[in-house]
PDB file of C-alpha atoms in Angstrom:
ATOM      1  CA  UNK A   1      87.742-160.512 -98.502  1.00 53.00           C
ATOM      2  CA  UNK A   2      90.716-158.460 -98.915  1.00 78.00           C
ATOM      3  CA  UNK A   3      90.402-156.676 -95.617  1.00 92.00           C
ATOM      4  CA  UNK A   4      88.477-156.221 -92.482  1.00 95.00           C
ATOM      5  CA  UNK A   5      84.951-155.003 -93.854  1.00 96.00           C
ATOM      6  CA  UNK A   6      82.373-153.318 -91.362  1.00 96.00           C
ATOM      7  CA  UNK A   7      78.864-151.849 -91.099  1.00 97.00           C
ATOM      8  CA  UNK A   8      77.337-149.490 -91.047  1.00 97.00           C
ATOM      9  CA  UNK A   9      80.728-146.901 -91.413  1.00 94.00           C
ATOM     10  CA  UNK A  10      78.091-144.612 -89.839  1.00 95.00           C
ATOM     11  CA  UNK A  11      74.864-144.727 -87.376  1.00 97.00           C
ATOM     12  CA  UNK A  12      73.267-142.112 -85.234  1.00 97.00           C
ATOM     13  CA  UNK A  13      71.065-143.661 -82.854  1.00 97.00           C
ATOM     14  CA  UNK A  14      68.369-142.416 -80.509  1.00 97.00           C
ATOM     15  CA  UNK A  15      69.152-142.723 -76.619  1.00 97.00           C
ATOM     16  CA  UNK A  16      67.221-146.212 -75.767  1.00 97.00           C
ATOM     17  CA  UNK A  17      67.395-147.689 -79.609  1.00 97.00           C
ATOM     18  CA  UNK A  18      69.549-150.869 -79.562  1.00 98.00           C
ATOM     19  CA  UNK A  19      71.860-150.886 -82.762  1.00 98.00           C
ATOM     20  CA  UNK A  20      74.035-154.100 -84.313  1.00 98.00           C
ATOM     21  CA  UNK A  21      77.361-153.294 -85.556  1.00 98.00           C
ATOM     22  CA  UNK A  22      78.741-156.300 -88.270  1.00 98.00           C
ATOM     23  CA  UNK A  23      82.275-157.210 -88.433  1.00 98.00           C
ATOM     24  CA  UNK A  24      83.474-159.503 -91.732  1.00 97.00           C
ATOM     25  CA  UNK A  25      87.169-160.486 -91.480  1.00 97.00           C
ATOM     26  CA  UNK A  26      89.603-161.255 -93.797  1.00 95.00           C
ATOM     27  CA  UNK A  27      89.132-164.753 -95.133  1.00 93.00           C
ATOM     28  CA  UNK A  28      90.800-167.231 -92.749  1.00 92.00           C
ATOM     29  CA  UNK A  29      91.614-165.108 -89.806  1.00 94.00           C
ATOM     30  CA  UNK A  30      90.548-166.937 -86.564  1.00 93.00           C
ATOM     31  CA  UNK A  31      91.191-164.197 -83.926  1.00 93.00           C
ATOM     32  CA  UNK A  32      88.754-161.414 -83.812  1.00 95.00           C
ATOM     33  CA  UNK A  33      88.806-158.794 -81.932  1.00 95.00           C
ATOM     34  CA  UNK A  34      86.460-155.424 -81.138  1.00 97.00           C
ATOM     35  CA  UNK A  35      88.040-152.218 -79.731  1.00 96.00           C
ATOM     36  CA  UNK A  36      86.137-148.768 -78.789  1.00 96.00           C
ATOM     37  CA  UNK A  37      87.587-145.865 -79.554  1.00 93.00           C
ATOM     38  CA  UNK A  38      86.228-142.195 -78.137  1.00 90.00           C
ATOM     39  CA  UNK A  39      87.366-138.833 -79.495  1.00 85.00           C
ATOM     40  CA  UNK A  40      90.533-138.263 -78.955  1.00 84.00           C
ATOM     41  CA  UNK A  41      92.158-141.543 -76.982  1.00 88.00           C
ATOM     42  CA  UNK A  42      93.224-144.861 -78.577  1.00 89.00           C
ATOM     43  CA  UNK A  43      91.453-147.664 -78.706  1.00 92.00           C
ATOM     44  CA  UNK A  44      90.061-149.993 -75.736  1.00 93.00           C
ATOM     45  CA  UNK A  45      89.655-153.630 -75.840  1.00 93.00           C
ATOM     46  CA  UNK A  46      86.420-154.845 -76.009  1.00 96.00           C
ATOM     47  CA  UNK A  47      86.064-158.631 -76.501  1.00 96.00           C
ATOM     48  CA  UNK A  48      87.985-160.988 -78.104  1.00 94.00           C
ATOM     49  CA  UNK A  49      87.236-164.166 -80.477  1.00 95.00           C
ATOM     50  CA  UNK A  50      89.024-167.387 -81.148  1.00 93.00           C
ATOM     51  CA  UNK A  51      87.034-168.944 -84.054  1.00 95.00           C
ATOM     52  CA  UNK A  52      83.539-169.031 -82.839  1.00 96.00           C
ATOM     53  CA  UNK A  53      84.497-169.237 -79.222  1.00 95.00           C
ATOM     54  CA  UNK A  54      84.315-165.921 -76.944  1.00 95.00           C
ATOM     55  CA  UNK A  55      87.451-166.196 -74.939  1.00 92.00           C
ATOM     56  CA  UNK A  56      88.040-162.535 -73.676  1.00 92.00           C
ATOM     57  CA  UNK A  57      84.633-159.899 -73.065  1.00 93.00           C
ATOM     58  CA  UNK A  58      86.262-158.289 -70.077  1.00 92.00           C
ATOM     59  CA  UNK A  59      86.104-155.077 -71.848  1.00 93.00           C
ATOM     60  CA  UNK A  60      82.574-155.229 -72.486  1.00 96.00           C
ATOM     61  CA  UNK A  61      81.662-151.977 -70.398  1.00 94.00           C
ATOM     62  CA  UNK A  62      78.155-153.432 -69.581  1.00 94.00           C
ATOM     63  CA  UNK A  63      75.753-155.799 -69.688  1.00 95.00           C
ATOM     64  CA  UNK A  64      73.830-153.688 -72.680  1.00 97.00           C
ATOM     65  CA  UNK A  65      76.990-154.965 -74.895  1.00 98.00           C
ATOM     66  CA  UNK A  66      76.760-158.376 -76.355  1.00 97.00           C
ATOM     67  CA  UNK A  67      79.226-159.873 -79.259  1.00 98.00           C
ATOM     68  CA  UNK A  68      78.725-163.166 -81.101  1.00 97.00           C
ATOM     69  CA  UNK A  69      80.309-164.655 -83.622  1.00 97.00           C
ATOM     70  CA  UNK A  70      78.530-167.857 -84.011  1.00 96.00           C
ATOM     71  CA  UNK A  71      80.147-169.512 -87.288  1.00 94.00           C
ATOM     72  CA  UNK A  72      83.888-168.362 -86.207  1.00 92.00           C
ATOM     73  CA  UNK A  73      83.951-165.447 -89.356  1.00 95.00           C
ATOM     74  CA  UNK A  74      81.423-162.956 -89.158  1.00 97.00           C
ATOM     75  CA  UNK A  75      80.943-160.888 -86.127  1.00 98.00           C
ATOM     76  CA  UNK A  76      78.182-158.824 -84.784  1.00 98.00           C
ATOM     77  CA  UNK A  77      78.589-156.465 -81.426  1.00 98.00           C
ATOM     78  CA  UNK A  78      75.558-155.499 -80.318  1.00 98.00           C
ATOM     79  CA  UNK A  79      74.194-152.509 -77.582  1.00 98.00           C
ATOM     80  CA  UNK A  80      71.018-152.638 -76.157  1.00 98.00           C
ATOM     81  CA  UNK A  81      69.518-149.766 -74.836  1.00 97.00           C
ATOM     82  CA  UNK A  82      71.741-147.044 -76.477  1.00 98.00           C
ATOM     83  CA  UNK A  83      73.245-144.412 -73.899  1.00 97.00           C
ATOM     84  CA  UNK A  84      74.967-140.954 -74.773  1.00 96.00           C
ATOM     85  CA  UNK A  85      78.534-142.308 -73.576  1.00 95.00           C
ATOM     86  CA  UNK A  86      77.801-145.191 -76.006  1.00 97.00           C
ATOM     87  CA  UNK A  87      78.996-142.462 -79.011  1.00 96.00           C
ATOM     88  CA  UNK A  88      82.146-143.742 -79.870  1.00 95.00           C
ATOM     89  CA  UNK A  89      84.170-145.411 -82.830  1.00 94.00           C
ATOM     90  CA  UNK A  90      83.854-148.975 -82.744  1.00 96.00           C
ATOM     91  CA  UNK A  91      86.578-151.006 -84.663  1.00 95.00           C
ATOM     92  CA  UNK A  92      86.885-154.534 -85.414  1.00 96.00           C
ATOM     93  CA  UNK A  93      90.342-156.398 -86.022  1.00 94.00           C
ATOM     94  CA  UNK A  94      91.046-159.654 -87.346  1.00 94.00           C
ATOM     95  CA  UNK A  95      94.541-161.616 -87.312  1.00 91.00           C
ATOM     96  CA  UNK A  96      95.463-165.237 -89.004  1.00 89.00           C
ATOM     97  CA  UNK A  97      96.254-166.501 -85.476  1.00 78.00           C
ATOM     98  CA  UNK A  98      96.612-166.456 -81.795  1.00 71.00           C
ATOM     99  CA  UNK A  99     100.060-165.811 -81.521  1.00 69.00           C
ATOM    100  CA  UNK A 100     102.180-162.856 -80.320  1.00 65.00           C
ATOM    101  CA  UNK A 101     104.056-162.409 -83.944  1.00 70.00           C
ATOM    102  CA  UNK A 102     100.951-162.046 -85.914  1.00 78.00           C
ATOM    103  CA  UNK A 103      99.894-158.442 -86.839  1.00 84.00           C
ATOM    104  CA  UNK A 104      96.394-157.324 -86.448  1.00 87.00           C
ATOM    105  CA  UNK A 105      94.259-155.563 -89.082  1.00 91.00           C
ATOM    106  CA  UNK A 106      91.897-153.058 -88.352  1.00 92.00           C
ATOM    107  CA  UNK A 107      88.394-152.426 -90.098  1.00 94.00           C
ATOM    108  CA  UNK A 108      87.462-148.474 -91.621  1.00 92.00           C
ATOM    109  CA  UNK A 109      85.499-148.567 -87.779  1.00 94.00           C
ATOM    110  CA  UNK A 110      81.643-147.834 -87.502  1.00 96.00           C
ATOM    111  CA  UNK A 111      81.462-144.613 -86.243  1.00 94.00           C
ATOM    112  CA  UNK A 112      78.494-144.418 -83.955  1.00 96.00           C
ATOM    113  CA  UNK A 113      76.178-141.061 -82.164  1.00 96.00           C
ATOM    114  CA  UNK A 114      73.743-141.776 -79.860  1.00 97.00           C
ATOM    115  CA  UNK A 115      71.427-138.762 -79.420  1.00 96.00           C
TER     116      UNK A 115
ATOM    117  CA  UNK B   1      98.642-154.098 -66.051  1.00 69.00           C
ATOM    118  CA  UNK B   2     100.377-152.943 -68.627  1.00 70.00           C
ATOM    119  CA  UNK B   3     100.360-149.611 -70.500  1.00 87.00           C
ATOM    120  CA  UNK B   4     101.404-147.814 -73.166  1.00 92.00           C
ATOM    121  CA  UNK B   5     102.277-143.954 -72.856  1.00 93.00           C
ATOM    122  CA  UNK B   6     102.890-142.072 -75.973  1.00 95.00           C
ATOM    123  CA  UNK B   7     104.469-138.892 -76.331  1.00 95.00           C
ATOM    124  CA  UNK B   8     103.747-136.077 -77.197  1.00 96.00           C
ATOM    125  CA  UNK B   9      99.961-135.983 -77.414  1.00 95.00           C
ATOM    126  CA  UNK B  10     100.450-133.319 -80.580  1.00 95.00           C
ATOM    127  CA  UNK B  11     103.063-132.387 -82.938  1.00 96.00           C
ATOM    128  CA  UNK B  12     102.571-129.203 -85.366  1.00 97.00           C
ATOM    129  CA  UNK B  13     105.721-129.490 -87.869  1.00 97.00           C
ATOM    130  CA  UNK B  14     106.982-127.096 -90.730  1.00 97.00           C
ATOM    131  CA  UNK B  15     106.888-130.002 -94.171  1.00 97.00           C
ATOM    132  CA  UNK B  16     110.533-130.918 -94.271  1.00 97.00           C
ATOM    133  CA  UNK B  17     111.232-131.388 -90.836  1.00 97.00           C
ATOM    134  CA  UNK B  18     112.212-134.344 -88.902  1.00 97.00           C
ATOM    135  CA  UNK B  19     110.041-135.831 -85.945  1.00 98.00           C
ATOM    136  CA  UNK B  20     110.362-138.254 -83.265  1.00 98.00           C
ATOM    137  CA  UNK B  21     107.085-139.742 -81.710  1.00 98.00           C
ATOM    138  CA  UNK B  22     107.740-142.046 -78.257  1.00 97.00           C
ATOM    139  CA  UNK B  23     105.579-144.927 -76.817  1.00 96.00           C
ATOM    140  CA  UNK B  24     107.210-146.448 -73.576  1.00 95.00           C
ATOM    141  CA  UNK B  25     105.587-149.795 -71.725  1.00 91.00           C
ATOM    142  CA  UNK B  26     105.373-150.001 -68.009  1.00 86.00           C
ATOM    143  CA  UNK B  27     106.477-153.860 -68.814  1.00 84.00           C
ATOM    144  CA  UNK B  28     108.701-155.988 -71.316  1.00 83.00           C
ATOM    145  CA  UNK B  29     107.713-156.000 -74.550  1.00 82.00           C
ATOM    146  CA  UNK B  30     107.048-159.008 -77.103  1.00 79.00           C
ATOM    147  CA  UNK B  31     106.223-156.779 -80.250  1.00 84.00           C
ATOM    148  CA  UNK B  32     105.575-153.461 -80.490  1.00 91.00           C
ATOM    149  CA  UNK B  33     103.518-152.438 -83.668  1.00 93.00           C
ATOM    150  CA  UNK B  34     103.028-148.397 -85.484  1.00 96.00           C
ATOM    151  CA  UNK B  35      99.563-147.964 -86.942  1.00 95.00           C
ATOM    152  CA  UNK B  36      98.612-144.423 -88.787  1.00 95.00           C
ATOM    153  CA  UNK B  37      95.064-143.422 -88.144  1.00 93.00           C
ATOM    154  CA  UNK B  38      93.633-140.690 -90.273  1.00 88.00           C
ATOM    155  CA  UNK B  39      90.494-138.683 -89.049  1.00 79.00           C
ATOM    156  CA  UNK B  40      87.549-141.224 -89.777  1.00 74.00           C
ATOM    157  CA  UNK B  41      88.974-144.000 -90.496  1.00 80.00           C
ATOM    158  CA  UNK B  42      90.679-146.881 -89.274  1.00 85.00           C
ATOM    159  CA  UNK B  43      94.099-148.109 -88.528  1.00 89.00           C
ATOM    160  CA  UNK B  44      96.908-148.238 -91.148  1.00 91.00           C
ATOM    161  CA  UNK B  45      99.746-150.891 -90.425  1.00 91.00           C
ATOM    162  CA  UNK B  46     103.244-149.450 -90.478  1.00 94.00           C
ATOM    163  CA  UNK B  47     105.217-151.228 -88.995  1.00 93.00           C
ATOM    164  CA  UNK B  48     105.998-154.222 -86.179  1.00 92.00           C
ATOM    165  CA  UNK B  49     109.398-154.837 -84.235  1.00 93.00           C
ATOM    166  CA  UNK B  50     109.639-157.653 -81.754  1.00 88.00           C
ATOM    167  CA  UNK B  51     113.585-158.179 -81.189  1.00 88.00           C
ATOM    168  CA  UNK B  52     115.750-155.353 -78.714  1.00 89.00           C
ATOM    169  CA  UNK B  53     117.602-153.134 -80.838  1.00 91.00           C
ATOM    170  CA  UNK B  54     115.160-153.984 -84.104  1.00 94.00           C
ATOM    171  CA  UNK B  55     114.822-151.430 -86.729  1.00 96.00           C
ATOM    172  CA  UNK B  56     112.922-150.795 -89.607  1.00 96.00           C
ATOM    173  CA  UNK B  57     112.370-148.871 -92.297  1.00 95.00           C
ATOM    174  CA  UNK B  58     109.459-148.025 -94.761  1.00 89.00           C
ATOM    175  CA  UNK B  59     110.082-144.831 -97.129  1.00 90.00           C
ATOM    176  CA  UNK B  60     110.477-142.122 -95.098  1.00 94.00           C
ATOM    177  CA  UNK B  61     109.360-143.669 -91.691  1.00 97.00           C
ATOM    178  CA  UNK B  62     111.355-145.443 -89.251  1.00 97.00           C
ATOM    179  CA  UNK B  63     111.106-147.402 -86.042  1.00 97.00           C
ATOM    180  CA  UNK B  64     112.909-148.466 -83.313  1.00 96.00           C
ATOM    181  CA  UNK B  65     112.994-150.976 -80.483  1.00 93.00           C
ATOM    182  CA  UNK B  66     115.231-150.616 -77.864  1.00 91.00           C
ATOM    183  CA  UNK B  67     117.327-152.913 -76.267  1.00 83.00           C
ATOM    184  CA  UNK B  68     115.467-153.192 -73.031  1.00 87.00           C
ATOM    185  CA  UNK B  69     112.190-154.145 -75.371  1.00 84.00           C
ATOM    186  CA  UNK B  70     110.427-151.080 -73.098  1.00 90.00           C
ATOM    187  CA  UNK B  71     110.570-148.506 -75.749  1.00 94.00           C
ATOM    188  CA  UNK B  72     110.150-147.422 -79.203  1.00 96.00           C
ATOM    189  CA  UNK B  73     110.351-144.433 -81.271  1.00 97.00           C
ATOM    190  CA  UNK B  74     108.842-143.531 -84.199  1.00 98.00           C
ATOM    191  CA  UNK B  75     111.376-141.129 -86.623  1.00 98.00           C
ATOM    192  CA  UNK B  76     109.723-139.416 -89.825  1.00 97.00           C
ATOM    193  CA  UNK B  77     112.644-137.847 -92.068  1.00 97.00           C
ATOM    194  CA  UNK B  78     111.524-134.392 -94.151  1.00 97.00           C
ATOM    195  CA  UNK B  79     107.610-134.534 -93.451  1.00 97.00           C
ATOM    196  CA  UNK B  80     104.990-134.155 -95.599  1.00 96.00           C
ATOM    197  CA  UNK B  81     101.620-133.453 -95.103  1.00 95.00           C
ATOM    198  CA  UNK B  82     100.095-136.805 -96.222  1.00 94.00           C
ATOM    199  CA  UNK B  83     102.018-137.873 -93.278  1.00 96.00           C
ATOM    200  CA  UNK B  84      99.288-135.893 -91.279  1.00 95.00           C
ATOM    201  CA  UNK B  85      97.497-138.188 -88.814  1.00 95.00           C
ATOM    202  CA  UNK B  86      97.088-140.204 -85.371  1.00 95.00           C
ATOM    203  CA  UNK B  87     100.090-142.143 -84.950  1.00 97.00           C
ATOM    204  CA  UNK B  88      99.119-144.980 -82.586  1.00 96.00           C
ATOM    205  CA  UNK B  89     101.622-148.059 -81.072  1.00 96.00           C
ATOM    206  CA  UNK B  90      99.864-150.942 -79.969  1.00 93.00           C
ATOM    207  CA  UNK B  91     101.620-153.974 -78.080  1.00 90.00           C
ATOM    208  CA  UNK B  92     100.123-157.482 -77.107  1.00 83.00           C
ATOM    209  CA  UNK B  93      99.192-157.568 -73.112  1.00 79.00           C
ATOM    210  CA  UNK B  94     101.434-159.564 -71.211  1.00 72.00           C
ATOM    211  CA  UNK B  95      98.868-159.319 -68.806  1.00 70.00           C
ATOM    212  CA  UNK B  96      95.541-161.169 -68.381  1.00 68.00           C
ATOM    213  CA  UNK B  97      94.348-162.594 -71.917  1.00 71.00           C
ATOM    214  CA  UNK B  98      95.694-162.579 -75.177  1.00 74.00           C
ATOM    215  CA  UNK B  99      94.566-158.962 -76.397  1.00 82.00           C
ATOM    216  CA  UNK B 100      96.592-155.927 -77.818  1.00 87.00           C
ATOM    217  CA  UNK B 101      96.870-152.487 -76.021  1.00 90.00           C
ATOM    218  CA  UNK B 102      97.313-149.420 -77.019  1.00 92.00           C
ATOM    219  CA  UNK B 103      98.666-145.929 -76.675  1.00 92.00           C
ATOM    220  CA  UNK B 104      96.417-142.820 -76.842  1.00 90.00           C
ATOM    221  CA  UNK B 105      98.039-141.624 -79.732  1.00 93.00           C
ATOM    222  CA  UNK B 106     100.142-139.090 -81.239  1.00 96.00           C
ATOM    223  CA  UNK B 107      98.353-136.338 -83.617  1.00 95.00           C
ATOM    224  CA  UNK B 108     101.009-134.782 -85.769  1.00 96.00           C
ATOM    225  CA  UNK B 109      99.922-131.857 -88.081  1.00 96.00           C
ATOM    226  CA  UNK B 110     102.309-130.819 -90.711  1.00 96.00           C
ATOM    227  CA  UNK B 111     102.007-127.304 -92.230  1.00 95.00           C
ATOM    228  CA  UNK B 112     103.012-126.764 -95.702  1.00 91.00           C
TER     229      UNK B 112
END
């Protein structure tokens, strides 16, 4: 596609619900990347994607946080067991390549409440 | 590891002014790249340097690299208020992985 699309834009959850966040890259990226944002600060790494292959999830902040990406385009980032400090914006970000010239491009973000 | 500090936090400007947003690194840069984020949505390329002393231009906007590759500034000639937003520089981490940090952000207001 033309850009980074994702979904829902918007998703109140209920404290304990799990929720599934989809990340679709522009066409021919291979890195992948998922930041969370919370009011007010910039955005922190999540996990990062080479392809298909899962090379970075240090930022994951738990083990309720799971990302796949199991064809190398599409993305999902999953959280289990939603908490309050969960609420956040969470953006996706593709680039063509691993390599420190190549810009990133964010997604619109999937702006999630957990209540 | 490395971080990016971005100053100042806020910015309320008359339209027509000039501003100057900051981001230093606590390490050597290898790019340093402006995004605009507006309330709600997500981030806007501007703009990437990668060589000391590297400027650029776009419209009204320009950005700088320093020599050192530790510090940039963002310069926004006669403001308007569409350029209203977070104003975020983000940098690949020369520590750990391949990933790209970021600063907290700059929100300028600009009164017309």
């Amino acid at each position: 596609g033309a850009g980074v699309s994702q979904s829902p834009r918007y998703k109140v959850a209920k404290r304990g619900q799990d929720v599934a966040l989809r990340c679709d890259p522009i066409s021919g990226h291979v890195s992948l990347f998922w930041y969370q944002q919370a009011l007010g600060q910039g955005p922190e790494f999540l996990t990062y994607f080479q392809n298909e292959a899962q090379l970075d999830k240090s930022g994951l902040p738990s083990d309720r946080f799971f990302a796949e990406r199991p064809e190398g385009s599409v993305s999902t980032l999953k959280i289990q067991r939603t908490q309050q400090e969960d609420s956040a914006v969470y953006l996706c970000a593709s680039s063509l390549e691993r390599r420190r010239g190549n810009t990133i491009y964010f997604g619109e973000g999937s702006w999630l409440t957990v209540v | 590891s490395q971080e990016l500090e971005q100053s100042p936090q806020s910015l309320i400007v008359q339209e027509g002014k000039n501003l100057t947003i900051n981001c230093t690194s606590s390490k050597t840069l290898y790019g340093l790249y402006w995004y605009k984020q507006k309330y709600g949505e997500g981030l806007i390329f501007l703009m990437m340097l990668q060589k000391g002393g590297e400027e650029k231009s776009h419209e009204k906007i320009t950005a700088k690299l320093d020599e050192k590759k530790q510090q940039s500034s963002l310069h926004i000639t006669a403001s308007q208020p569409s350029h209203a937003g977070i104003y975020l520089c983000g940098a690949v981490s020369t520590s750990g992985t391949y990933k790209y940090i970021f600063g907290t952000g700059t929100r300028l207001k600009v009164l017309a």
